[in-house]
Amino acid sequence: MQDKIREYAKRLKLSWIRENYHTVDVKNPQEYLLHLFEKEIEQREERKINLLLKAATLPNVSGKPFDWKDIQLGQGLTQEYLLNGDFIDKKENMIFYGGVGAGKTYLSTLIGMNAIHRYGKQVKFYTIASLANALLEANEKGTLIKLFKKIEKLDLLILDELGYIPLHKQGAELLFQVISLCYEKRSIIITTNLQFGQWNHVFGDPILTEATVDRLIHHSHLVLFGGDSNRMKESLALRSM
Ligand SMILES: Nc1ncnc2c1ncn2[C@@H]1O[C@H](COP(=O)(O)OP(=O)(O)OP(=O)(O)O)[C@@H](O)[C@H]1O
Ligand SMILES: [Mg+2]
């Protein structure tokens, strides 16, 4: 009988029940069955979260609480709105601007982790350089469409470190395609140490830069990390007039 139970549980893909059914106390049959189902569901959820976390390739974080003291949230933005990932459902973008070590990567990682743990969202973290490389490589291998499809399925795309490394022409063009693909359909968090006026140094072409910035800042919020970020705020205000 035990073999049969294990075999049926396997065929029904009930792996928790298959391994653990005999360890659960049987007080009455209904309670027993309920307990088995609950545990099975719990294990499935856990497995799904682990897969999502693995696929997201988020950086490791220290786990210390996030300090909001030097963070300036744009109008209508709250800590909860960011951490609960409400902007993801609304397909809004977040632009995190600030200097070295100001917490941009840390906060985007926390948001990504919350989105996975609380809501089972599909998240992917790339540095701008790593995404550009992945795109160039896929282009060479003829798997670009596949990569685009993967990106299109995401709920949240985190693009870290725009500004530290200039892109090659083709990398910049492919990155623009990704941002266009996500436009009004997916959420992007982009972190940068550069004001919009300087993004040209990364994209290398003023028209491409303009088109990229336009798509990103439409339906976006600006979050300023650290003290001297007022120029960025003014620049966004000018653009949205
Ligand atoms: N606001 C903060 N609250 C708590 N810890 C912080 C905060 N800002 C920075 N840290 C700590 O400093 C480390 C570096 O921060 P982080 O990597 O997020 O900086 P960054 O803004 O991404 O800098 P860079 O532009 O150099 O990539 C974090 O791992 C974290 O431990
Ligand atoms: Mg960083």
mmCIF file of C-alpha atoms and ligand atoms in Angstrom:
data_model
loop_
_atom_site.group_PDB
_atom_site.id
_atom_site.type_symbol
_atom_site.label_atom_id
_atom_site.label_comp_id
_atom_site.label_asym_id
_atom_site.label_seq_id
_atom_site.Cartn_x
_atom_site.Cartn_y
_atom_site.Cartn_z
ATOM 1 C CA MET A 1 0.000 0.000 0.000
ATOM 2 C CA GLN A 2 2.822 2.402 0.863
ATOM 3 C CA ASP A 3 4.367 1.890 -2.550
ATOM 4 C CA LYS A 4 1.058 2.643 -4.228
ATOM 5 C CA ILE A 5 0.568 5.835 -2.185
ATOM 6 C CA ARG A 6 4.049 7.006 -3.110
ATOM 7 C CA GLU A 7 3.539 6.142 -6.745
ATOM 8 C CA TYR A 8 0.193 7.962 -6.977
ATOM 9 C CA ALA A 9 1.582 10.990 -5.148
ATOM 10 C CA LYS A 10 4.415 11.026 -7.673
ATOM 11 C CA ARG A 11 2.058 10.774 -10.630
ATOM 12 C CA LEU A 12 0.008 13.652 -9.228
ATOM 13 C CA LYS A 13 3.232 15.606 -8.593
ATOM 14 C CA LEU A 14 2.514 15.872 -4.866
ATOM 15 C CA SER A 15 6.066 15.745 -3.677
ATOM 16 C CA TRP A 16 5.500 16.921 -0.093
ATOM 17 C CA ILE A 17 2.724 14.397 0.423
ATOM 18 C CA ARG A 18 4.814 11.653 -1.163
ATOM 19 C CA GLU A 19 7.625 12.158 1.329
ATOM 20 C CA ASN A 20 5.701 13.167 4.422
ATOM 21 C CA TYR A 21 2.170 11.744 4.450
ATOM 22 C CA HIS A 22 3.084 9.149 7.095
ATOM 23 C CA THR A 23 4.484 11.736 9.523
ATOM 24 C CA VAL A 24 1.169 13.567 9.884
ATOM 25 C CA ASP A 25 -1.002 12.633 12.810
ATOM 26 C CA VAL A 26 -4.377 11.211 11.808
ATOM 27 C CA LYS A 27 -7.046 12.512 14.177
ATOM 28 C CA ASN A 28 -9.805 12.542 11.647
ATOM 29 C CA PRO A 29 -9.589 11.971 7.886
ATOM 30 C CA GLN A 30 -10.697 15.484 6.904
ATOM 31 C CA GLU A 31 -8.149 17.180 9.093
ATOM 32 C CA TYR A 32 -5.490 14.836 7.822
ATOM 33 C CA LEU A 33 -6.268 15.556 4.178
ATOM 34 C CA LEU A 34 -6.469 19.289 4.801
ATOM 35 C CA HIS A 35 -3.062 19.247 6.461
ATOM 36 C CA LEU A 36 -1.531 17.320 3.564
ATOM 37 C CA PHE A 37 -2.941 19.755 0.993
ATOM 38 C CA GLU A 38 -1.816 22.790 2.974
ATOM 39 C CA LYS A 39 1.722 21.503 3.250
ATOM 40 C CA GLU A 40 1.833 20.564 -0.416
ATOM 41 C CA ILE A 41 0.699 24.064 -1.436
ATOM 42 C CA GLU A 42 3.187 25.652 0.962
ATOM 43 C CA GLN A 43 6.036 23.676 -0.546
ATOM 44 C CA ARG A 44 4.994 24.607 -4.084
ATOM 45 C CA GLU A 45 4.869 28.298 -3.211
ATOM 46 C CA GLU A 46 8.305 28.049 -1.630
ATOM 47 C CA ARG A 47 9.720 26.324 -4.685
ATOM 48 C CA LYS A 48 8.205 28.950 -6.979
ATOM 49 C CA ILE A 49 9.690 31.811 -4.920
ATOM 50 C CA ASN A 50 13.099 30.139 -4.957
ATOM 51 C CA LEU A 51 12.973 29.772 -8.736
ATOM 52 C CA LEU A 52 11.941 33.419 -9.144
ATOM 53 C CA LEU A 53 14.739 34.539 -6.814
ATOM 54 C CA LYS A 54 17.298 32.496 -8.712
ATOM 55 C CA ALA A 55 16.138 33.820 -12.084
ATOM 56 C CA ALA A 56 16.199 37.428 -10.837
ATOM 57 C CA THR A 57 19.988 37.396 -10.202
ATOM 58 C CA LEU A 58 19.671 40.090 -7.554
ATOM 59 C CA PRO A 59 22.896 41.058 -5.803
ATOM 60 C CA ASN A 60 23.460 39.863 -2.244
ATOM 61 C CA VAL A 61 22.506 42.446 0.330
ATOM 62 C CA SER A 62 23.574 42.891 3.929
ATOM 63 C CA GLY A 63 20.065 42.699 5.349
ATOM 64 C CA LYS A 64 20.466 45.810 7.467
ATOM 65 C CA PRO A 65 17.416 48.108 7.533
ATOM 66 C CA PHE A 66 17.268 50.704 4.787
ATOM 67 C CA ASP A 67 17.921 54.239 6.008
ATOM 68 C CA TRP A 68 15.622 56.748 4.278
ATOM 69 C CA LYS A 69 17.197 59.824 5.835
ATOM 70 C CA ASP A 70 18.968 61.083 2.710
ATOM 71 C CA ILE A 71 16.420 59.843 0.199
ATOM 72 C CA GLN A 72 14.157 62.396 -1.457
ATOM 73 C CA LEU A 73 10.994 60.863 -2.840
ATOM 74 C CA GLY A 74 9.262 62.674 -5.681
ATOM 75 C CA GLN A 75 5.735 64.021 -5.393
ATOM 76 C CA GLY A 76 3.093 61.421 -4.631
ATOM 77 C CA LEU A 77 5.696 58.837 -3.765
ATOM 78 C CA THR A 78 5.918 57.055 -0.421
ATOM 79 C CA GLN A 79 8.219 54.414 1.042
ATOM 80 C CA GLU A 80 5.322 51.947 1.006
ATOM 81 C CA TYR A 81 4.522 52.701 -2.630
ATOM 82 C CA LEU A 82 8.102 51.797 -3.510
ATOM 83 C CA LEU A 83 8.537 48.791 -1.249
ATOM 84 C CA ASN A 84 5.110 47.308 -1.970
ATOM 85 C CA GLY A 85 5.865 47.567 -5.667
ATOM 86 C CA ASP A 86 2.591 49.388 -6.435
ATOM 87 C CA PHE A 87 4.380 51.093 -9.323
ATOM 88 C CA ILE A 88 4.922 47.675 -10.918
ATOM 89 C CA ASP A 89 1.190 47.100 -11.320
ATOM 90 C CA LYS A 90 0.863 50.592 -12.760
ATOM 91 C CA LYS A 91 3.728 49.977 -15.225
ATOM 92 C CA GLU A 92 5.588 52.997 -13.916
ATOM 93 C CA ASN A 93 9.333 53.475 -14.012
ATOM 94 C CA MET A 94 11.632 54.546 -11.210
ATOM 95 C CA ILE A 95 14.727 56.609 -11.793
ATOM 96 C CA PHE A 96 17.182 56.364 -8.903
ATOM 97 C CA TYR A 97 19.724 59.137 -9.088
ATOM 98 C CA GLY A 98 22.657 59.737 -6.782
ATOM 99 C CA GLY A 99 26.337 59.365 -6.045
ATOM 100 C CA VAL A 100 28.555 56.424 -5.185
ATOM 101 C CA GLY A 101 27.428 54.267 -2.259
ATOM 102 C CA ALA A 102 24.195 56.178 -1.749
ATOM 103 C CA GLY A 103 21.996 53.054 -1.655
ATOM 104 C CA LYS A 104 20.609 52.900 -5.201
ATOM 105 C CA THR A 105 21.527 49.255 -5.794
ATOM 106 C CA TYR A 106 20.506 48.349 -2.263
ATOM 107 C CA LEU A 107 17.004 49.836 -2.525
ATOM 108 C CA SER A 108 16.378 48.399 -5.996
ATOM 109 C CA THR A 109 17.388 44.986 -4.682
ATOM 110 C CA LEU A 110 15.046 45.290 -1.687
ATOM 111 C CA ILE A 111 12.184 46.273 -3.995
ATOM 112 C CA GLY A 112 12.951 43.326 -6.265
ATOM 113 C CA MET A 113 13.034 40.916 -3.319
ATOM 114 C CA ASN A 114 9.727 42.205 -1.971
ATOM 115 C CA ALA A 115 8.082 41.933 -5.375
ATOM 116 C CA ILE A 116 9.097 38.273 -5.532
ATOM 117 C CA HIS A 117 8.397 37.282 -1.930
ATOM 118 C CA ARG A 118 5.102 39.108 -1.523
ATOM 119 C CA TYR A 119 3.583 38.940 -4.973
ATOM 120 C CA GLY A 120 5.459 36.279 -6.923
ATOM 121 C CA LYS A 121 6.513 38.812 -9.579
ATOM 122 C CA GLN A 122 9.058 38.096 -12.265
ATOM 123 C CA VAL A 123 12.073 40.315 -11.721
ATOM 124 C CA LYS A 124 15.452 40.554 -13.427
ATOM 125 C CA PHE A 125 18.461 42.537 -12.323
ATOM 126 C CA TYR A 126 21.115 43.595 -14.818
ATOM 127 C CA THR A 127 23.821 46.161 -14.728
ATOM 128 C CA ILE A 128 23.593 48.255 -17.891
ATOM 129 C CA ALA A 129 26.909 46.762 -18.994
ATOM 130 C CA SER A 130 25.792 43.168 -18.375
ATOM 131 C CA LEU A 131 22.540 43.690 -20.282
ATOM 132 C CA ALA A 132 24.387 45.312 -23.177
ATOM 133 C CA ASN A 133 26.746 42.331 -23.247
ATOM 134 C CA ALA A 134 23.905 39.829 -23.073
ATOM 135 C CA LEU A 135 22.156 41.633 -25.945
ATOM 136 C CA LEU A 136 25.284 41.759 -28.104
ATOM 137 C CA GLU A 137 25.968 38.095 -27.457
ATOM 138 C CA ALA A 138 22.381 37.100 -28.242
ATOM 139 C CA ASN A 139 22.526 39.164 -31.407
ATOM 140 C CA GLU A 140 25.659 37.343 -32.510
ATOM 141 C CA LYS A 141 24.175 33.937 -31.721
ATOM 142 C CA GLY A 142 20.870 34.759 -33.415
ATOM 143 C CA THR A 143 18.934 34.449 -30.133
ATOM 144 C CA LEU A 144 17.980 38.093 -29.730
ATOM 145 C CA ILE A 145 14.241 37.498 -30.230
ATOM 146 C CA LYS A 146 14.362 34.859 -27.499
ATOM 147 C CA LEU A 147 16.014 37.295 -25.093
ATOM 148 C CA PHE A 148 13.496 40.020 -25.970
ATOM 149 C CA LYS A 149 10.662 37.569 -25.291
ATOM 150 C CA LYS A 150 12.174 36.742 -21.905
ATOM 151 C CA ILE A 151 12.399 40.428 -21.042
ATOM 152 C CA GLU A 152 8.829 41.018 -22.219
ATOM 153 C CA LYS A 153 7.595 38.466 -19.691
ATOM 154 C CA LEU A 154 9.133 40.300 -16.740
ATOM 155 C CA ASP A 155 7.127 42.400 -14.333
ATOM 156 C CA LEU A 156 10.137 44.409 -13.223
ATOM 157 C CA LEU A 157 13.426 45.037 -14.987
ATOM 158 C CA ILE A 158 16.160 46.549 -12.836
ATOM 159 C CA LEU A 159 18.912 48.290 -14.788
ATOM 160 C CA ASP A 160 21.766 49.247 -12.499
ATOM 161 C CA GLU A 161 24.683 51.622 -13.026
ATOM 162 C CA LEU A 162 23.855 53.738 -15.996
ATOM 163 C CA GLY A 163 26.754 56.107 -16.320
ATOM 164 C CA TYR A 164 29.884 54.301 -15.216
ATOM 165 C CA ILE A 165 30.646 52.676 -18.572
ATOM 166 C CA PRO A 166 29.969 54.114 -22.043
ATOM 167 C CA LEU A 167 28.229 51.731 -24.428
ATOM 168 C CA HIS A 168 29.330 50.697 -27.883
ATOM 169 C CA LYS A 169 27.042 51.886 -30.665
ATOM 170 C CA GLN A 170 25.320 48.548 -31.175
ATOM 171 C CA GLY A 171 24.987 47.934 -27.424
ATOM 172 C CA ALA A 172 23.307 51.340 -27.042
ATOM 173 C CA GLU A 173 20.905 50.617 -29.899
ATOM 174 C CA LEU A 174 19.956 47.227 -28.483
ATOM 175 C CA LEU A 175 19.445 48.708 -25.039
ATOM 176 C CA PHE A 176 17.156 51.306 -26.571
ATOM 177 C CA GLN A 177 15.140 48.472 -28.114
ATOM 178 C CA VAL A 178 14.715 46.885 -24.680
ATOM 179 C CA ILE A 179 13.528 50.169 -23.180
ATOM 180 C CA SER A 180 11.091 50.621 -26.084
ATOM 181 C CA LEU A 181 9.854 47.081 -25.608
ATOM 182 C CA CYS A 182 9.051 47.788 -21.960
ATOM 183 C CA TYR A 183 7.521 51.183 -22.675
ATOM 184 C CA GLU A 184 4.089 51.413 -20.982
ATOM 185 C CA LYS A 185 4.028 47.631 -20.629
ATOM 186 C CA ARG A 186 6.634 46.817 -17.985
ATOM 187 C CA SER A 187 8.268 48.586 -15.062
ATOM 188 C CA ILE A 188 11.898 49.552 -15.087
ATOM 189 C CA ILE A 189 14.033 50.736 -12.209
ATOM 190 C CA ILE A 190 17.102 52.459 -13.576
ATOM 191 C CA THR A 191 19.908 53.647 -11.321
ATOM 192 C CA THR A 192 22.320 56.330 -12.416
ATOM 193 C CA ASN A 193 24.927 58.778 -11.226
ATOM 194 C CA LEU A 194 24.374 60.993 -14.277
ATOM 195 C CA GLN A 195 21.896 63.760 -14.941
ATOM 196 C CA PHE A 196 19.844 63.268 -18.098
ATOM 197 C CA GLY A 197 21.929 65.886 -19.883
ATOM 198 C CA GLN A 198 24.946 63.612 -19.526
ATOM 199 C CA TRP A 199 23.343 60.365 -20.649
ATOM 200 C CA ASN A 200 24.663 61.128 -24.075
ATOM 201 C CA HIS A 201 28.082 60.039 -22.772
ATOM 202 C CA VAL A 202 26.654 56.549 -22.276
ATOM 203 C CA PHE A 203 24.525 56.247 -25.412
ATOM 204 C CA GLY A 204 26.954 58.135 -27.646
ATOM 205 C CA ASP A 205 24.240 59.573 -29.873
ATOM 206 C CA PRO A 206 22.050 62.558 -28.949
ATOM 207 C CA ILE A 207 18.957 61.368 -30.831
ATOM 208 C CA LEU A 208 19.117 57.882 -29.343
ATOM 209 C CA THR A 209 19.680 59.392 -25.894
ATOM 210 C CA GLU A 210 16.694 61.695 -26.271
ATOM 211 C CA ALA A 211 14.427 58.871 -27.430
ATOM 212 C CA THR A 212 15.574 56.633 -24.550
ATOM 213 C CA VAL A 213 15.129 59.328 -21.894
ATOM 214 C CA ASP A 214 11.686 60.212 -23.261
ATOM 215 C CA ARG A 215 10.429 56.659 -22.986
ATOM 216 C CA LEU A 216 11.907 56.169 -19.539
ATOM 217 C CA ILE A 217 10.625 59.345 -17.941
ATOM 218 C CA HIS A 218 7.097 59.106 -19.319
ATOM 219 C CA HIS A 219 5.112 57.594 -16.385
ATOM 220 C CA SER A 220 8.116 57.703 -14.079
ATOM 221 C CA HIS A 221 9.116 58.804 -10.604
ATOM 222 C CA LEU A 222 12.426 60.280 -9.628
ATOM 223 C CA VAL A 223 14.109 59.265 -6.383
ATOM 224 C CA LEU A 224 17.126 61.274 -5.296
ATOM 225 C CA PHE A 225 19.810 59.606 -3.232
ATOM 226 C CA GLY A 226 22.011 61.867 -1.136
ATOM 227 C CA GLY A 227 22.311 65.600 -0.801
ATOM 228 C CA ASP A 228 23.176 67.499 -3.961
ATOM 229 C CA SER A 229 20.537 66.195 -6.369
ATOM 230 C CA ASN A 230 18.512 69.280 -7.055
ATOM 231 C CA ARG A 231 19.729 69.784 -10.576
ATOM 232 C CA MET A 232 18.269 66.402 -11.562
ATOM 233 C CA LYS A 233 14.903 67.395 -10.102
ATOM 234 C CA GLU A 234 14.929 70.645 -12.076
ATOM 235 C CA SER A 235 15.899 68.839 -15.235
ATOM 236 C CA LEU A 236 12.957 66.415 -14.897
ATOM 237 C CA ALA A 237 10.571 69.268 -14.091
ATOM 238 C CA LEU A 238 11.685 71.091 -17.249
ATOM 239 C CA ARG A 239 11.184 68.013 -19.392
ATOM 240 C CA SER A 240 7.721 67.205 -18.115
ATOM 241 C CA MET A 241 6.447 70.751 -18.806
HETATM 242 N N1 LIG B 1 20.237 54.232 2.645
HETATM 243 C C1 LIG B 1 20.929 53.161 3.051
HETATM 244 N N2 LIG B 1 20.474 52.416 4.071
HETATM 245 C C2 LIG B 1 21.178 51.344 4.493
HETATM 246 N N3 LIG B 1 22.355 50.942 3.940
HETATM 247 C C3 LIG B 1 22.846 51.659 2.929
HETATM 248 C C4 LIG B 1 22.160 52.790 2.427
HETATM 249 N N4 LIG B 1 22.882 53.310 1.408
HETATM 250 C C5 LIG B 1 23.959 52.540 1.278
HETATM 251 N N5 LIG B 1 23.953 51.531 2.186
HETATM 252 C C6 LIG B 1 24.982 50.514 2.369
HETATM 253 O O1 LIG B 1 26.049 50.827 1.503
HETATM 254 C C7 LIG B 1 26.242 49.795 0.562
HETATM 255 C C8 LIG B 1 26.463 50.416 -0.797
HETATM 256 O O2 LIG B 1 25.249 50.920 -1.284
HETATM 257 P P1 LIG B 1 24.792 50.698 -2.780
HETATM 258 O O3 LIG B 1 25.603 49.624 -3.403
HETATM 259 O O4 LIG B 1 23.330 50.519 -2.803
HETATM 260 O O5 LIG B 1 25.221 52.096 -3.401
HETATM 261 P P2 LIG B 1 24.943 52.648 -4.863
HETATM 262 O O6 LIG B 1 24.128 53.891 -4.721
HETATM 263 O O7 LIG B 1 24.405 51.577 -5.693
HETATM 264 O O8 LIG B 1 26.406 53.088 -5.311
HETATM 265 P P3 LIG B 1 27.113 52.946 -6.742
HETATM 266 O O9 LIG B 1 26.643 54.104 -7.567
HETATM 267 O O10 LIG B 1 28.553 53.035 -6.420
HETATM 268 O O11 LIG B 1 26.732 51.623 -7.322
HETATM 269 C C9 LIG B 1 25.002 48.934 0.621
HETATM 270 O O12 LIG B 1 25.268 47.578 0.366
HETATM 271 C C10 LIG B 1 24.507 49.119 2.007
HETATM 272 O O13 LIG B 1 25.115 48.212 2.855
HETATM 273 MG MG MG B 2 25.212 50.482 -7.200
#
